CSV table of C-alpha atoms in Angstrom, one decimal:
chain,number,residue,atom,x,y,z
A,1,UNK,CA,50.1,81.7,124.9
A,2,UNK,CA,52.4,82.5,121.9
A,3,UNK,CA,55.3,84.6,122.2
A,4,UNK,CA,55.3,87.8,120.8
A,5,UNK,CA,58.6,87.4,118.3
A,6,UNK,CA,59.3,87.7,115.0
A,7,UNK,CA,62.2,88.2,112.0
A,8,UNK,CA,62.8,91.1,110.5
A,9,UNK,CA,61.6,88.8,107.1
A,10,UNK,CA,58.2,87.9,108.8
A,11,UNK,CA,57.7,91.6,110.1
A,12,UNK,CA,58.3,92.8,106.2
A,13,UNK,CA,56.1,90.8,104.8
A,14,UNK,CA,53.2,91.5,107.7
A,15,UNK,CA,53.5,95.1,106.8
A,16,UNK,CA,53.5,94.4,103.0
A,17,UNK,CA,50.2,92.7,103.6
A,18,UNK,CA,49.2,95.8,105.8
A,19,UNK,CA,49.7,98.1,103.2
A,20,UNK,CA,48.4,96.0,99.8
A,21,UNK,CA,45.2,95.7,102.1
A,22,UNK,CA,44.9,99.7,103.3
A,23,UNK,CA,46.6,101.4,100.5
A,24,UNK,CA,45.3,99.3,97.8
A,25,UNK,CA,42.6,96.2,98.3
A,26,UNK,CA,40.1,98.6,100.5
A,27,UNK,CA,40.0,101.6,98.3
A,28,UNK,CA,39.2,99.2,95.5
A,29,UNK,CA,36.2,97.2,97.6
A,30,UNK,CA,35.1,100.6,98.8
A,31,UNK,CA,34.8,102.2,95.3
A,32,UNK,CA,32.7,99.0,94.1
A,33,UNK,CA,30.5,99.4,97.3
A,34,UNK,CA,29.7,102.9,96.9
A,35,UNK,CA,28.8,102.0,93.0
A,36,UNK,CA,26.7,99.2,94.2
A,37,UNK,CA,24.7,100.9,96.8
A,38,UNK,CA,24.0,104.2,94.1
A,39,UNK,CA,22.0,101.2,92.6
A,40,UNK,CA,19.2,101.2,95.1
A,41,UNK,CA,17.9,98.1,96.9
A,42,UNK,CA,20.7,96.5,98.5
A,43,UNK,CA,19.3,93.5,100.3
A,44,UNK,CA,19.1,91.9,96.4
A,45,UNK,CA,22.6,93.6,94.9
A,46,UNK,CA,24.8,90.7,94.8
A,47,UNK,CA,27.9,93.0,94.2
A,48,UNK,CA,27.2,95.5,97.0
A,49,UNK,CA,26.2,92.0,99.7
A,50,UNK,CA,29.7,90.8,98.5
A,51,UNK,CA,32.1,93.3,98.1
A,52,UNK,CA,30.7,94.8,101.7
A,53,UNK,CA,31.6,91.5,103.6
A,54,UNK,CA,34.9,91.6,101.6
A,55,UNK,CA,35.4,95.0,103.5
A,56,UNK,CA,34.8,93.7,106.9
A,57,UNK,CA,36.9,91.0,106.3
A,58,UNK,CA,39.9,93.3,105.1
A,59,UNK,CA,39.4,95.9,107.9
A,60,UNK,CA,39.0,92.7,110.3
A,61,UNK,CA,42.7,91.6,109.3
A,62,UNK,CA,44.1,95.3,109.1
A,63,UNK,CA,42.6,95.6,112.8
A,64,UNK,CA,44.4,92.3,113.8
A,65,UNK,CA,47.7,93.1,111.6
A,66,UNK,CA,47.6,97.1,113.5
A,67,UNK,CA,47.4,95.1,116.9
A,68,UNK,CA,50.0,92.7,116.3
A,69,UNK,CA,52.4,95.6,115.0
A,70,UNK,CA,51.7,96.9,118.7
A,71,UNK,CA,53.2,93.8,120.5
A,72,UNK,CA,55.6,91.9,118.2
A,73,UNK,CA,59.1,92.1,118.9
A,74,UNK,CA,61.7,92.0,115.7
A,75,UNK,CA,64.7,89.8,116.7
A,76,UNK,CA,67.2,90.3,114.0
A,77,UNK,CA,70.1,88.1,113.3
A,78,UNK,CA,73.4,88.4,115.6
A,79,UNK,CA,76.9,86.4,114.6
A,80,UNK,CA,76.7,85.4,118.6
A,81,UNK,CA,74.7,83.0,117.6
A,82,UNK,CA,76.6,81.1,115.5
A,83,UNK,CA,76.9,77.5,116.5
A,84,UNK,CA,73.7,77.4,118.1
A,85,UNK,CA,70.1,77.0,117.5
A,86,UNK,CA,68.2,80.4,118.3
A,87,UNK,CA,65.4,82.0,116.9
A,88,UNK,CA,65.3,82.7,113.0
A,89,UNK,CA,67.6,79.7,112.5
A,90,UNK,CA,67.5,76.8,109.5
A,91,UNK,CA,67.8,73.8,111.3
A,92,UNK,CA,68.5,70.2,110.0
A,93,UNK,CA,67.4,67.4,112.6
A,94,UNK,CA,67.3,63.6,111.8
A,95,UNK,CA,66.1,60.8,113.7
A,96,UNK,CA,67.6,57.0,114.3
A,97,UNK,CA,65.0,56.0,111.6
A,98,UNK,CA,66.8,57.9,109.1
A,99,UNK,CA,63.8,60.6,109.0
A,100,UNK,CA,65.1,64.0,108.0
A,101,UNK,CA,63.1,67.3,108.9
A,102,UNK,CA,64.4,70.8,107.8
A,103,UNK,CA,63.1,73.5,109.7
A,104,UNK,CA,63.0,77.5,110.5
A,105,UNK,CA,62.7,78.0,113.4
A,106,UNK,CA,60.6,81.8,113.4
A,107,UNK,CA,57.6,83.4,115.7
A,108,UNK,CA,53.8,82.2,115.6
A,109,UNK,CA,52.5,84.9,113.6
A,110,UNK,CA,54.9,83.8,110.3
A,111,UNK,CA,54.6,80.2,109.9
A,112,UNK,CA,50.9,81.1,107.8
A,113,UNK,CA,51.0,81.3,104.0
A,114,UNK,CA,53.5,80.7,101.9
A,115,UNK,CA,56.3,80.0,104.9
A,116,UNK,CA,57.2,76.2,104.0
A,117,UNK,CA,59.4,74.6,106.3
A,118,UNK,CA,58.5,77.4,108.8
A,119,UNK,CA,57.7,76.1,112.6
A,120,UNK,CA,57.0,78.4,116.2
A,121,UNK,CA,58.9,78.9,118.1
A,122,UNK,CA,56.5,77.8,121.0
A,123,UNK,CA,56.8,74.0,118.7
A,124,UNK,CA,57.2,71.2,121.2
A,125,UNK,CA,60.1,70.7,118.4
A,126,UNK,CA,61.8,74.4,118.6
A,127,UNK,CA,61.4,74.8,122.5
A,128,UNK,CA,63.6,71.1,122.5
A,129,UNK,CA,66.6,72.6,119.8
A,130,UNK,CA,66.7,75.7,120.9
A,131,UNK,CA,70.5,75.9,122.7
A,132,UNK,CA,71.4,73.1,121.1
A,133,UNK,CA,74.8,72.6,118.1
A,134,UNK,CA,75.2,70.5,115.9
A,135,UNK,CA,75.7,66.7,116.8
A,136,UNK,CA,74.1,67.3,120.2
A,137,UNK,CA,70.6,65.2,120.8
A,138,UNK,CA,67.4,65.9,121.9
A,139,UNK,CA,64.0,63.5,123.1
A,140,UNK,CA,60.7,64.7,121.7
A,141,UNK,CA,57.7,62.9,122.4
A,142,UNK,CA,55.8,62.3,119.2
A,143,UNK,CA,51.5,62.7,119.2
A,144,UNK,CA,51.4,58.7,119.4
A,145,UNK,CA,53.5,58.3,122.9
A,146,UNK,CA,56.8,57.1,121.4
A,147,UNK,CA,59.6,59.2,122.3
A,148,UNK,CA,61.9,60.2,119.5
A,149,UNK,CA,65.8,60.9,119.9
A,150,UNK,CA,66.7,64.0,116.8
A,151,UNK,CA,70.3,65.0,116.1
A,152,UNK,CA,71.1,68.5,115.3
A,153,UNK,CA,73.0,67.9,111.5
A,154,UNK,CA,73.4,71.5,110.7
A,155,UNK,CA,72.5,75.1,111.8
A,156,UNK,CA,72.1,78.2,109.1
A,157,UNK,CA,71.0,81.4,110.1
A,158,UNK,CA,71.6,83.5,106.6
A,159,UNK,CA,69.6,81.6,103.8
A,160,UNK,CA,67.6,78.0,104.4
A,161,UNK,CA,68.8,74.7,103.0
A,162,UNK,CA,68.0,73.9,99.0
């Protein structure tokens, strides 16, 4: 089951999304709908076929997006965590082989779209840093069997690594 948290970056941008697709995107669709079907025949109109499974699909997410606004829980950054990995950190691991992975570390519903570098929180590799500072260790088994020892290198909470 994934957990029900999120930043207060990944909640924005939800509601953004919310609101282009209510506010904006439907009326739009709906206006072109109506026009199509004050054509006649429908089961030929390729623009009224369309633009109503367009519909379904944009109250489908709104549906999904009003839900999720329901349950989510906003964790917002606190200095206490300095030091430490917790949720909504920029972490930098590396492995004995030299492999680097950079990382944020932020709820299931945000690591979708354009969220690079993004991983859940309910990650086999975030449940493993989470308490963690830097230069402490942790094993992760990789998909293959082999079991992988990662170093914490640094911890950011305020803006990612460039």
């Amino acid at each position: 089951m994934k957990s029900q948290l999120i930043t207060r970056e990944g909640y924005q941008k939800l509601r953004q999304e919310h609101d282009q697709l209510w506010f904006e995107k439907r009326p739009e669709v709906t206006k072109i709908v109506s026009w199509a079907a004050s054509l006649g025949d429908r089961s030929e109109n390729g623009d009224y076929i369309y633009n109503k499974r367009l519909l379904r699909q944009i109250d489908r997410r709104v549906r999904y997006l009003r839900k999720c606004f329901e349950q989510l829980k906003v964790i917002d950054y606190s200095p206490q965590q300095d030091g430490k990995v917790f949720f909504g950190a920029w972490v930098e691991v590396q492995n004995d082989a030299g492999d680097i992975k950079r990382f944020r570390i932020v709820g299931a519903d945000e690591i979708y779209g354009d969220s690079r570098g993004y991983i859940s929180v309910d990650s086999p590799m975030a449940r493993a840093a989470i308490g963690k500072q830097v230069d402490d260790d942790f094993e992760l088994r990789t998909p293959d069997g082999q079991i992988r020892t990662w170093y914490i290198n640094a911890i950011r909470y305020q803006q990612g690594f460039e």
